[in-house]
Amino acid sequence: MLVRAETEARLQEKAKNIRRHIITMLAQAGSGHPGGSLSIADIVTALYFAVLKVDPANPQWEERDRFVLSKGHACPVLYGALAEAGFFPLEELKTLRKINSRLQGHPDMRKTPGVEMSTGSLGQGLAAANGMALAGKLDQRDYRVYVVLGDGEVNEGMVWEAAMAAAHYGLDNLTAFLDYNGLQIDGPVGEVMATAPLEEKWAAFGWHVLTIDGHDFGEILAAVEEAKKTKGQPTMIIAKTVKGRGVSFMENEVGWHGKAPDEKQTAQALAELA
Amino acid sequence: MGEKIATRDAYGEALAQLGRSNPDIVVLDADLSGSTKTAVFAREFPQRFFNMGIAEANMMGTAAGLAAAGKIPFASTFAVFATGRAFDQVRNSICYPQLNVKIAATHAGLTVGEDGASHQSVEDIALMRALPNMTVLVPADGVEARLAVRAAAEHVGPVYLRLGRPKVPVIFGDDYSFEIGRAVRLREGSDVTLAACGYMVGPALAAAKLLAGEGIEARVLNMSTLKPLDGDALLAAARETGALVTAEEHSIIGGLGSAVAEFLGQEYPVPVLRVGIGDTFGESGPPEELLEKYGLTAGDILAAAKKAMGMK
Ligand SMILES: Cc1ncc(C[n+]2csc(CCOP(=O)(O)OP(=O)(O)O)c2C)c(N)n1
Ligand SMILES: [Mg+2]
């Protein structure tokens, strides 16, 4: 699908701002996870600024679409998007990971407006998303549920239990993204624990599977549209991404999974994201 | 004194050393080998190291099988995941069949810091202590951690070894000898006993010093074995000092405080006040600030000691 040039430009601008927030936030916190936050910055931007029906003034609106960040360590990107969308002041981003802050090191649905599920222990978000999707069907509500999983995260057996259940219950109101950035903590996914071929696995579990470039807004939005039209089964969008995307020295570097940039690195990163 | 070393670092070193002398030692990790320090072993013995990916339940089950086939597996990840995520595997595949698996869990307690509540185990001791056949060790410093790793390998049966993220002051000298099931007196005293484990041994010693300044002589016990508990040391403390304060970087429900209160409640009732995390999850923040906020400082131990003495 071709996105209107105007939409594309707007999303590019938002994603850039959110990437800048990620860098600034982590630098101020002195710890956190830049790589996996940057790799899904475009997906999360597309969701919050072109897909999700949410109301920042009423985060608990019953008809809202739900977004679950199953790979919870990437919450800086979520906080950046929520703040840009108006769920809380941009000013608050600098409290990330500080004591008494609403912005915890991993998402906390009881502390942060707009956060739909507490995550951080990997592998549990898809099951929670299934629950939200089942409730939506029971209540005959139109909302849709979106979830983002990591490619290391799918090492967890529970992900596949949830995959089975989502197809079993025909959760066509559920759309999942798999952030296929190729890296986890101890190294490349294939070396730590071989998970490929992912397309075939999800298809075998009964999902409608699409593979896209996770940094292309046209492809992201087209895949979301196709998922909406798919009946009787959930959709898995396998998004090929670059861990650390947007900051040259972080891109595809396993060492940038979980550490904050120092002052010099922050300046360089922000210059690249200008 | 003055030197600081994280118990997880001591674990990494000790494990590699064990690997050199014992070919049956095998190591499993769940995509955290850099943080748990099993990477030191992995580099030296790649054939005997198995990265199981982010799959803790499968890691524990696999460790059980390795043990059943004669190996001595050390399985490592963060304490929350080792004890929470894989609890049933630890229970039914390791403890029930009494298999020789060593669970060495790092990043226990609040001192995980900024990662927050999802990563801070406040209940792991309670879970592991409730399991039949399990031995539970919580070393206080790098020296004791190193010795506990050796002792765990020599002990036949499941062992839970609780290790921390931050560097902690070295308490013991090179002549220290560690024995599973034996509490160690770090300071003599007859007014009150401070029984601590892990990270809280340092603050307990500091509290004893402050108390001494006020003319109160506190006995300090290092309770590095939570199970089996050293009943003799506790009985002597109850008889000779008449009041105890426990200190642990863990919930006051189910940990050291519970173990001591359960034991003395039946054997020799005296006041036992528990310094630990209340019935709550932690949160993000620098370790020092969290310890302050959640009441785990030398000052908190000191206040509890005075209160316990008043209850005699
Ligand atoms: C159950 C569980 N085990 C281990 C961890 C520690 N951990 C945090 S992130 C991570 C790697 C995640 O890799 P991936 O899903 O590929 O994330 P990304 O590359 O998108 O950052 C691990 C092992 C965790 N958070 N939860
Ligand atoms: Mg990844």
Coordinates of C-alpha atoms and ligand atoms in Angstrom, one line a residue:
Chain A
M1 CA 0.0 0.0 0.0
L2 CA 1.2 3.5 -0.7
V3 CA 0.8 5.8 2.2
R4 CA -0.1 9.3 1.4
A5 CA 3.1 11.3 1.3
E6 CA 1.7 13.6 4.0
T7 CA 1.1 10.7 6.4
E8 CA 4.5 9.2 5.6
A9 CA 6.2 12.6 6.4
R10 CA 4.2 13.0 9.6
L11 CA 5.1 9.5 10.8
Q12 CA 8.8 10.0 9.9
E13 CA 8.9 13.1 12.0
K14 CA 7.2 11.4 14.9
A15 CA 9.5 8.4 14.8
K16 CA 12.5 10.7 14.8
N17 CA 11.2 12.5 17.8
I18 CA 10.5 9.3 19.6
R19 CA 14.0 8.0 18.8
R20 CA 15.4 11.2 20.2
H21 CA 13.4 10.7 23.4
I22 CA 14.7 7.1 23.7
I23 CA 18.3 8.4 23.6
T24 CA 17.8 11.3 25.9
M25 CA 15.7 9.2 28.4
L26 CA 18.3 6.4 28.6
A27 CA 21.2 8.9 28.9
Q28 CA 19.4 10.6 31.8
A29 CA 18.6 7.2 33.4
G30 CA 22.1 5.9 33.0
S31 CA 20.7 2.4 32.1
G32 CA 18.1 0.8 30.0
H33 CA 17.7 -0.9 26.6
P34 CA 18.3 1.2 23.4
G35 CA 18.7 -1.5 20.8
G36 CA 15.3 -3.1 21.0
S37 CA 13.6 0.2 21.6
L38 CA 15.0 1.7 18.4
S39 CA 14.2 -1.4 16.3
I40 CA 10.5 -1.0 16.9
A41 CA 10.3 2.8 16.9
D42 CA 8.7 2.8 13.5
I43 CA 6.2 0.1 14.3
V44 CA 5.2 1.7 17.6
T45 CA 5.0 5.1 15.9
A46 CA 2.7 3.7 13.1
L47 CA 0.5 2.1 15.7
Y48 CA 0.1 5.2 18.0
F49 CA -0.2 7.8 15.2
A50 CA -2.0 6.0 12.4
V51 CA -3.7 2.8 13.8
L52 CA -4.7 2.6 17.4
K53 CA -8.1 4.1 18.5
V54 CA -7.0 5.5 21.9
D55 CA -7.9 8.6 23.8
P56 CA -5.1 10.0 25.8
A57 CA -7.6 12.1 27.8
N58 CA -9.4 8.9 28.8
P59 CA -6.8 6.0 28.9
Q60 CA -9.4 3.6 30.3
W61 CA -12.0 4.2 27.5
E62 CA -13.6 0.8 27.1
E63 CA -13.7 0.8 23.3
R64 CA -10.0 1.6 22.9
D65 CA -7.6 -0.6 21.0
R66 CA -5.1 -2.3 23.2
F67 CA -1.3 -2.4 22.7
V68 CA 0.8 -4.9 24.7
L69 CA 4.5 -4.5 24.6
S70 CA 5.5 -8.1 25.4
K71 CA 9.2 -7.4 25.0
G72 CA 8.8 -5.0 28.0
H73 CA 12.5 -4.0 28.2
A74 CA 11.8 -1.8 25.1
C75 CA 9.5 0.4 27.1
P76 CA 11.4 3.6 26.4
V77 CA 9.9 3.6 22.9
L78 CA 6.4 3.1 24.4
Y79 CA 6.9 5.9 26.9
G80 CA 8.2 8.2 24.1
A81 CA 5.1 7.4 22.0
L82 CA 2.7 7.7 25.0
A83 CA 4.2 11.1 25.9
E84 CA 4.1 12.3 22.2
A85 CA 0.4 11.2 22.1
G86 CA -0.4 13.2 25.2
F87 CA -0.9 10.4 27.8
F88 CA 1.5 12.3 30.2
P89 CA 3.8 15.3 29.9
L90 CA 7.0 14.9 27.8
E91 CA 8.8 16.5 30.8
E92 CA 8.1 13.3 32.7
L93 CA 10.3 11.2 30.4
K94 CA 13.4 12.3 32.4
T95 CA 12.2 10.4 35.4
L96 CA 12.6 7.1 33.7
R97 CA 14.1 4.5 36.1
K98 CA 14.3 6.9 39.0
I99 CA 12.9 6.1 42.4
N100 CA 9.2 7.1 42.9
S101 CA 8.8 7.5 39.1
R102 CA 5.7 6.5 37.1
L103 CA 8.0 5.3 34.4
Q104 CA 9.4 2.0 35.6
G105 CA 12.4 0.1 34.0
H106 CA 9.8 -2.3 32.7
P107 CA 6.1 -1.4 31.9
D108 CA 3.8 -1.1 34.9
M109 CA 0.1 -0.8 34.0
R110 CA -0.7 0.4 37.5
K111 CA 1.7 3.3 37.4
T112 CA 1.8 4.6 33.8
P113 CA -1.3 6.0 32.0
G114 CA -1.7 4.2 28.6
V115 CA 0.3 1.1 29.5
E116 CA -2.1 -1.8 29.0
M117 CA -0.1 -4.6 30.6
S118 CA 2.7 -5.0 33.0
T119 CA 5.5 -6.9 31.2
G120 CA 9.3 -7.4 31.6
S121 CA 9.3 -11.2 32.2
L122 CA 9.6 -12.2 28.6
G123 CA 7.1 -14.5 26.9
Q124 CA 4.0 -13.5 28.8
G125 CA 2.5 -10.6 26.7
L126 CA 0.9 -12.7 24.0
A127 CA -1.2 -14.7 26.5
A128 CA -2.4 -11.4 28.1
A129 CA -3.2 -10.1 24.6
N130 CA -5.2 -13.3 23.9
G131 CA -7.2 -12.6 27.1
M132 CA -8.0 -9.1 26.0
A133 CA -9.0 -10.3 22.5
L134 CA -11.2 -13.0 24.0
A135 CA -12.9 -10.5 26.3
G136 CA -13.5 -8.2 23.3
K137 CA -15.3 -11.0 21.5
L138 CA -17.3 -11.9 24.6
D139 CA -18.4 -8.3 25.0
Q140 CA -19.0 -7.9 21.3
R141 CA -16.7 -4.9 21.2
D142 CA -14.9 -3.7 18.1
Y143 CA -11.6 -3.0 19.6
R144 CA -8.5 -4.7 18.3
V145 CA -5.5 -5.9 20.2
Y146 CA -1.9 -5.4 19.1
V147 CA 1.2 -7.0 20.6
V148 CA 4.9 -6.8 19.9
L149 CA 7.2 -9.8 20.6
G150 CA 11.0 -10.0 20.4
D151 CA 12.7 -12.6 18.3
G152 CA 14.7 -13.8 21.3
E153 CA 11.5 -13.7 23.4
V154 CA 10.0 -16.4 21.2
N155 CA 12.5 -18.8 22.7
E156 CA 10.0 -19.0 25.6
G157 CA 7.7 -22.1 25.4
M158 CA 4.8 -20.0 26.7
V159 CA 4.8 -18.0 23.5
W160 CA 3.9 -21.1 21.6
E161 CA 1.3 -22.1 24.1
A162 CA -0.3 -18.7 23.5
A163 CA 0.2 -19.0 19.7
M164 CA -1.7 -22.3 19.7
A165 CA -4.5 -20.8 21.8
A166 CA -4.9 -17.7 19.7
A167 CA -5.5 -19.8 16.6
H168 CA -7.7 -22.2 18.5
Y169 CA -10.0 -19.4 19.5
G170 CA -9.9 -17.8 16.1
L171 CA -8.7 -14.5 17.5
D172 CA -9.0 -12.4 14.3
N173 CA -9.1 -9.3 16.5
L174 CA -5.5 -9.9 17.5
T175 CA -2.5 -8.7 15.5
A176 CA 1.0 -9.6 16.6
F177 CA 4.4 -8.1 15.4
L178 CA 7.6 -10.1 15.8
D179 CA 10.5 -7.8 15.9
Y180 CA 12.9 -9.8 13.8
N181 CA 16.1 -7.9 14.6
G182 CA 18.3 -11.0 14.7
L183 CA 19.9 -10.3 18.1
Q184 CA 19.2 -11.2 21.8
I185 CA 21.5 -10.7 24.7
D186 CA 24.2 -13.4 24.4
G187 CA 24.5 -13.0 20.7
P188 CA 22.7 -13.5 17.4
V189 CA 19.4 -15.4 17.8
G190 CA 20.5 -18.2 15.5
E191 CA 23.6 -18.8 17.7
V192 CA 21.9 -18.6 21.1
M193 CA 18.8 -20.6 20.2
A194 CA 17.8 -21.3 16.6
T195 CA 14.2 -20.2 16.1
A196 CA 14.0 -20.0 12.3
P197 CA 12.1 -20.6 10.2
L198 CA 9.6 -18.3 11.9
E199 CA 7.1 -17.9 9.0
E200 CA 6.6 -21.6 8.8
K201 CA 6.3 -22.0 12.5
W202 CA 3.6 -19.4 13.0
A203 CA 1.7 -20.6 9.9
A204 CA 1.9 -24.2 11.2
F205 CA 0.4 -22.9 14.5
G206 CA -2.6 -21.6 12.5
W207 CA -1.7 -17.9 12.1
H208 CA -2.0 -15.7 9.0
V209 CA 1.6 -14.7 8.5
L210 CA 3.0 -11.7 6.7
T211 CA 6.6 -10.6 6.4
I212 CA 7.5 -6.9 6.0
D213 CA 10.2 -4.4 6.4
G214 CA 9.6 -3.1 9.9
H215 CA 11.0 0.3 9.0
D216 CA 8.7 1.0 6.1
F217 CA 5.5 2.8 7.1
G218 CA 3.8 1.8 3.9
E219 CA 4.4 -1.9 4.6
I220 CA 3.5 -1.6 8.3
L221 CA 0.2 0.0 7.6
A222 CA -0.7 -2.3 4.7
A223 CA 0.0 -5.3 6.9
V224 CA -2.2 -3.9 9.6
E225 CA -5.0 -3.4 7.1
E226 CA -4.7 -6.9 5.8
A227 CA -4.8 -8.2 9.3
K228 CA -8.1 -6.3 9.9
K229 CA -9.6 -8.0 6.8
T230 CA -8.4 -11.5 7.9
K231 CA -11.2 -13.5 9.4
G232 CA -11.1 -16.5 11.7
Q233 CA -7.4 -16.4 12.5
P234 CA -4.9 -14.1 14.2
T235 CA -2.3 -12.4 12.1
M236 CA 1.5 -12.5 12.8
I237 CA 3.5 -9.7 11.1
I238 CA 7.1 -10.7 11.0
A239 CA 8.9 -7.4 10.8
K240 CA 12.5 -7.4 9.6
T241 CA 14.2 -4.7 11.6
V242 CA 17.6 -3.5 12.6
K243 CA 18.4 -3.5 16.2
G244 CA 19.5 0.1 17.2
R245 CA 18.0 1.5 14.0
G246 CA 18.8 5.2 13.5
V247 CA 22.0 5.4 15.5
S248 CA 24.9 4.3 13.4
F249 CA 27.1 2.9 16.2
M250 CA 24.2 1.0 17.8
E251 CA 22.9 -0.7 14.6
N252 CA 23.3 -4.4 14.7
E253 CA 25.5 -4.3 17.7
V254 CA 24.7 -6.9 20.4
G255 CA 26.5 -4.8 23.0
W256 CA 23.8 -2.0 22.7
H257 CA 21.1 -4.3 24.0
G258 CA 21.1 -3.0 27.5
K259 CA 23.3 -0.1 28.2
A260 CA 22.9 3.7 28.2
P261 CA 25.0 6.0 26.0
D262 CA 27.5 8.3 27.7
E263 CA 27.6 12.0 27.1
K264 CA 29.6 11.9 23.9
Q265 CA 27.6 9.0 22.4
T266 CA 24.4 10.8 23.3
A267 CA 25.5 13.9 21.4
Q268 CA 26.5 11.9 18.4
A269 CA 23.2 9.9 18.5
L270 CA 21.1 13.1 18.7
A271 CA 23.1 14.7 15.9
E272 CA 22.4 11.7 13.7
L273 CA 18.7 11.9 14.6
A274 CA 18.5 15.7 13.9
Chain B
M1 CA 38.5 -4.7 54.2
G2 CA 37.8 -2.1 51.6
E3 CA 37.8 -4.6 48.8
K4 CA 34.5 -5.1 47.1
I5 CA 33.4 -8.0 44.9
A6 CA 29.9 -9.1 43.6
T7 CA 28.9 -12.6 44.7
R8 CA 28.0 -13.3 41.0
D9 CA 31.6 -12.5 40.0
A10 CA 32.9 -14.9 42.6
Y11 CA 30.5 -17.5 41.3
G12 CA 31.7 -17.1 37.7
E13 CA 35.3 -17.5 38.8
A14 CA 34.6 -20.5 41.2
L15 CA 32.6 -22.2 38.5
A16 CA 35.4 -22.1 35.9
Q17 CA 37.8 -23.3 38.6
L18 CA 35.5 -26.2 39.4
G19 CA 35.3 -27.0 35.7
R20 CA 39.0 -27.5 35.6
S21 CA 39.1 -30.1 38.3
N22 CA 35.7 -31.9 37.7
P23 CA 34.8 -32.9 34.2
D24 CA 31.2 -33.7 35.3
I25 CA 30.4 -30.0 35.9
V26 CA 28.2 -28.7 33.1
V27 CA 26.6 -25.3 33.0
L28 CA 23.3 -24.0 31.6
D29 CA 22.2 -20.4 31.1
A30 CA 19.1 -18.7 29.7
D31 CA 20.6 -15.9 27.5
L32 CA 22.1 -14.0 30.5
S33 CA 25.6 -15.5 30.7
G34 CA 27.3 -12.1 30.7
S35 CA 25.3 -11.0 33.7
T36 CA 25.2 -14.3 35.6
K37 CA 29.0 -14.7 34.9
T38 CA 28.6 -18.2 33.5
A39 CA 30.3 -16.8 30.4
V40 CA 33.6 -17.2 32.2
F41 CA 33.0 -21.0 32.2
A42 CA 31.5 -20.9 28.7
R43 CA 34.7 -19.4 27.3
E44 CA 36.9 -22.0 28.9
F45 CA 34.6 -25.1 28.4
P46 CA 32.3 -24.4 25.4
Q47 CA 31.5 -28.1 25.1
R48 CA 30.1 -28.2 28.6
F49 CA 28.1 -25.0 28.4
F50 CA 24.6 -25.0 27.1
N51 CA 22.8 -21.7 26.3
M52 CA 19.2 -22.6 26.4
G53 CA 17.9 -19.3 25.1
I54 CA 15.2 -17.4 27.0
A55 CA 13.6 -20.6 28.2
E56 CA 14.0 -21.0 31.9
A57 CA 11.5 -23.9 32.3
N58 CA 13.2 -25.9 29.6
M59 CA 16.6 -25.1 31.2
M60 CA 15.6 -26.6 34.5
G61 CA 14.1 -29.6 32.9
T62 CA 17.2 -30.2 30.9
A63 CA 19.4 -29.8 34.0
A64 CA 17.3 -32.5 35.7
G65 CA 18.0 -34.8 32.8
L66 CA 21.7 -34.0 32.8
A67 CA 21.8 -34.8 36.5
A68 CA 19.9 -38.0 36.0
A69 CA 22.6 -39.0 33.5
G70 CA 25.4 -38.4 36.0
K71 CA 26.4 -34.8 35.4
I72 CA 26.5 -32.0 38.0
P73 CA 24.6 -29.2 36.3
F74 CA 24.8 -25.6 37.4
A75 CA 21.8 -23.7 35.9
S76 CA 21.9 -19.9 36.0
T77 CA 19.6 -17.0 35.3
F78 CA 18.1 -14.1 37.4
A79 CA 16.6 -15.2 40.6
V80 CA 13.0 -14.2 39.6
F81 CA 13.1 -16.4 36.6
A82 CA 15.0 -19.3 38.1
T83 CA 12.5 -19.6 41.0
G84 CA 9.3 -18.1 39.6
R85 CA 9.2 -18.9 35.9
A86 CA 10.6 -22.4 36.4
F87 CA 9.1 -23.2 39.8
D88 CA 7.2 -26.3 38.8
Q89 CA 10.2 -27.7 36.9
V90 CA 12.3 -27.1 40.0
R91 CA 9.7 -28.7 42.1
N92 CA 8.7 -31.7 40.1
S93 CA 11.7 -32.4 38.0
I94 CA 14.5 -31.5 40.4
C95 CA 13.4 -31.6 44.1
Y96 CA 10.9 -34.4 44.0
P97 CA 13.3 -36.8 42.3
Q98 CA 16.1 -35.4 44.4
L99 CA 18.3 -34.7 41.4
N100 CA 21.8 -33.2 41.7
V101 CA 21.0 -29.8 40.2
K102 CA 22.6 -26.6 41.4
I103 CA 20.5 -23.5 40.7
A104 CA 22.8 -20.5 40.9
A105 CA 20.5 -17.5 40.6
T106 CA 21.9 -14.0 40.4
H107 CA 20.3 -10.5 40.6
A108 CA 18.3 -11.4 43.7
G109 CA 16.5 -8.8 45.7
L110 CA 16.1 -5.1 45.4
T111 CA 19.7 -4.3 44.6
V112 CA 18.9 -5.2 41.0
G113 CA 18.0 -1.5 41.0
E114 CA 16.8 0.3 37.9
D115 CA 15.2 -2.7 36.1
G116 CA 12.5 -2.6 38.7
A117 CA 9.9 -4.9 40.3
S118 CA 9.6 -7.4 37.4
H119 CA 13.3 -8.2 37.9
Q120 CA 13.6 -7.9 41.7
S121 CA 13.0 -11.3 43.4
V122 CA 11.5 -10.6 46.9
E123 CA 10.1 -14.1 47.3
D124 CA 12.7 -16.5 45.9
I125 CA 14.0 -17.7 49.3
A126 CA 10.4 -18.4 50.4
L127 CA 9.7 -20.5 47.3
M128 CA 13.0 -22.5 47.4
R129 CA 12.8 -23.0 51.2
A130 CA 9.4 -24.6 51.0
L131 CA 10.6 -27.3 48.7
P132 CA 11.5 -30.6 50.3
N133 CA 15.1 -31.8 49.5
M134 CA 16.3 -28.3 48.7
T135 CA 19.3 -26.8 50.3
V136 CA 19.3 -23.0 50.3
L137 CA 22.5 -20.9 50.5
V138 CA 22.8 -17.2 50.6
P139 CA 26.5 -16.1 50.8
A140 CA 27.4 -12.8 52.3
D141 CA 30.5 -11.9 50.3
G142 CA 32.7 -13.0 47.4
V143 CA 34.8 -15.2 49.7
E144 CA 31.8 -17.1 51.0
A145 CA 30.2 -17.3 47.6
R146 CA 33.3 -19.0 46.1
L147 CA 33.3 -21.5 49.0
A148 CA 29.6 -22.0 48.7
V149 CA 29.9 -22.9 45.0
R150 CA 32.5 -25.6 45.9
A151 CA 30.3 -26.9 48.8
A152 CA 27.3 -27.0 46.5
A153 CA 29.1 -29.1 44.0
E154 CA 30.3 -31.5 46.6
H155 CA 26.8 -31.8 48.2
V156 CA 24.7 -34.4 46.6
G157 CA 21.2 -33.1 45.9
P158 CA 19.4 -29.9 44.8
V159 CA 21.0 -26.6 45.9
Y160 CA 19.7 -23.1 45.5
L161 CA 22.5 -20.5 45.6
R162 CA 21.3 -16.9 45.9
L163 CA 23.7 -14.4 44.4
G164 CA 23.6 -10.6 44.0
R165 CA 24.2 -8.0 41.3
P166 CA 26.1 -5.3 43.2
K167 CA 29.7 -5.4 44.5
V168 CA 29.7 -6.0 48.2
P169 CA 32.4 -5.5 50.8
V170 CA 34.6 -8.5 51.5
I171 CA 33.9 -9.7 55.1
F172 CA 35.8 -13.0 55.3
G173 CA 39.5 -13.6 55.2
D174 CA 41.2 -16.3 53.2
D175 CA 41.2 -18.6 56.2
Y176 CA 37.4 -18.7 56.3
S177 CA 35.9 -22.1 56.1
F178 CA 32.4 -22.5 54.9
E179 CA 30.2 -25.4 55.8
I180 CA 26.6 -26.0 54.7
G181 CA 24.2 -25.8 57.7
R182 CA 26.6 -23.8 59.9
A183 CA 25.9 -20.2 61.0
V184 CA 29.0 -18.2 61.7
R185 CA 29.4 -15.8 64.6
L186 CA 30.9 -12.5 63.3
R187 CA 30.7 -10.7 66.5
E188 CA 30.2 -11.7 70.1
G189 CA 27.5 -10.1 72.3
S190 CA 24.9 -10.9 74.9
D191 CA 22.3 -8.1 74.7
V192 CA 20.7 -9.0 71.4
T193 CA 21.4 -11.1 68.3
L194 CA 21.4 -9.8 64.7
A195 CA 21.0 -12.7 62.4
A196 CA 21.5 -11.7 58.8
C197 CA 22.1 -13.2 55.4
G198 CA 23.5 -12.1 52.0
Y199 CA 23.7 -8.4 51.3
M200 CA 22.3 -7.5 54.8
V201 CA 25.3 -9.0 56.7
G202 CA 27.2 -5.8 56.0
P203 CA 24.5 -3.5 57.4
A204 CA 24.0 -5.9 60.4
L205 CA 27.7 -5.5 61.3
A206 CA 27.4 -1.7 60.9
A207 CA 24.4 -1.7 63.2
A208 CA 26.3 -3.7 65.8
K209 CA 29.0 -1.1 65.7
L210 CA 26.5 1.7 66.2
L211 CA 24.8 -0.3 69.1
A212 CA 28.2 -0.8 70.7
G213 CA 28.6 3.0 70.7
E214 CA 25.5 3.1 72.9
G215 CA 26.8 0.4 75.2
I216 CA 24.7 -2.4 73.6
E217 CA 26.6 -5.6 72.7
A218 CA 25.0 -7.3 69.8
R219 CA 25.9 -10.8 68.6
V220 CA 26.0 -11.0 64.8
L221 CA 25.3 -14.3 63.1
N222 CA 25.9 -14.9 59.4
M223 CA 23.0 -17.2 58.4
S224 CA 24.3 -18.1 55.0
T225 CA 22.5 -21.5 55.1
L226 CA 18.8 -20.9 55.2
K227 CA 18.1 -24.5 54.9
P228 CA 19.0 -26.6 56.8
L229 CA 18.8 -23.9 59.4
D230 CA 21.5 -23.9 62.1
G231 CA 19.2 -24.6 65.1
D232 CA 22.1 -24.8 67.6
A233 CA 23.3 -21.4 66.8
L234 CA 19.8 -20.0 67.1
L235 CA 19.1 -21.7 70.3
A236 CA 22.3 -20.4 71.8
A237 CA 21.4 -16.9 70.6
A238 CA 17.9 -17.1 72.1
R239 CA 19.2 -18.4 75.4
E240 CA 22.2 -16.1 75.7
T241 CA 20.9 -12.9 74.2
G242 CA 17.1 -13.2 74.8
A243 CA 16.1 -11.3 71.6
L244 CA 16.8 -11.5 67.9
V245 CA 16.6 -9.3 64.8
T246 CA 16.7 -10.9 61.4
A247 CA 17.9 -9.0 58.4
E248 CA 17.5 -10.0 54.7
E249 CA 17.1 -8.5 51.3
H250 CA 13.9 -10.4 50.8
S251 CA 10.2 -10.3 51.8
I252 CA 9.7 -10.7 55.6
I253 CA 7.2 -13.4 54.5
G254 CA 8.9 -16.8 54.0
G255 CA 12.6 -15.8 54.2
L256 CA 15.2 -15.8 56.9
G257 CA 12.9 -14.0 59.4
S258 CA 10.2 -16.5 58.9
A259 CA 12.6 -19.4 59.2
V260 CA 14.1 -18.1 62.5
A261 CA 10.7 -17.2 63.9
E262 CA 9.2 -20.6 63.0
F263 CA 12.1 -22.4 64.7
L264 CA 12.3 -20.3 67.8
G265 CA 8.5 -20.1 68.2
Q266 CA 8.5 -23.9 68.7
E267 CA 11.9 -24.4 70.4
Y268 CA 12.6 -21.3 72.6
P269 CA 10.2 -18.4 72.2
V270 CA 11.9 -15.0 72.5
P271 CA 11.2 -11.8 70.6
V272 CA 12.2 -12.0 66.9
L273 CA 11.8 -8.8 64.8
R274 CA 12.2 -9.1 61.1
V275 CA 14.0 -6.5 59.0
G276 CA 13.2 -7.1 55.4
I277 CA 11.0 -6.0 52.5
G278 CA 7.3 -5.6 53.6
D279 CA 4.5 -7.4 51.8
T280 CA 5.2 -5.4 48.6
F281 CA 7.0 -5.5 45.2
G282 CA 10.0 -3.3 44.6
E283 CA 10.4 -0.6 42.0
S284 CA 13.0 1.1 39.8
G285 CA 15.7 3.1 41.4
P286 CA 19.3 3.1 42.5
P287 CA 20.0 0.2 44.9
E288 CA 21.0 2.5 47.8
E289 CA 17.9 4.6 47.5
L290 CA 15.7 1.5 47.3
L291 CA 17.3 0.0 50.4
E292 CA 16.6 3.2 52.2
K293 CA 13.0 3.5 51.1
Y294 CA 12.2 -0.2 51.8
G295 CA 13.7 -0.1 55.3
L296 CA 16.9 -2.2 54.8
T297 CA 19.6 -0.1 56.3
A298 CA 21.8 -0.4 59.4
G299 CA 19.6 2.2 61.0
D300 CA 16.6 0.0 60.5
I301 CA 18.4 -2.9 62.1
L302 CA 19.5 -0.7 65.0
A303 CA 16.0 0.5 65.7
A304 CA 14.6 -3.1 65.5
A305 CA 17.3 -4.3 67.9
K306 CA 16.4 -1.7 70.5
K307 CA 12.7 -2.6 70.1
A308 CA 13.4 -6.3 70.4
M309 CA 15.4 -5.7 73.6
G310 CA 12.5 -3.8 75.0
M311 CA 10.3 -6.8 74.4
K312 CA 12.3 -9.3 76.4
Ligands
LIG1 C1 11.7 -14.5 31.3 C2 12.8 -13.6 31.1 N1 14.1 -14.2 31.0 C3 15.1 -13.4 30.7 C4 15.0 -12.0 30.7 C5 16.2 -11.1 30.5 N2 16.2 -10.5 29.1 C6 15.8 -9.3 28.9 S1 15.8 -8.8 27.3 C7 16.4 -10.3 26.9 C8 16.7 -10.6 25.4 C9 15.6 -10.3 24.6 O1 15.8 -10.6 23.2 P1 14.8 -10.1 22.1 O2 13.4 -10.7 22.5 O3 15.3 -10.5 20.8 O4 14.7 -8.6 22.4 P2 15.2 -7.4 21.5 O5 16.3 -7.9 20.6 O6 14.1 -6.9 20.7 O7 15.7 -6.3 22.4 C10 16.6 -11.1 28.0 C11 17.1 -12.5 28.0 C12 13.7 -11.5 30.8 N3 13.4 -10.2 30.8 N4 12.6 -12.3 31.0
MG2 MG 16.0 -9.4 19.2

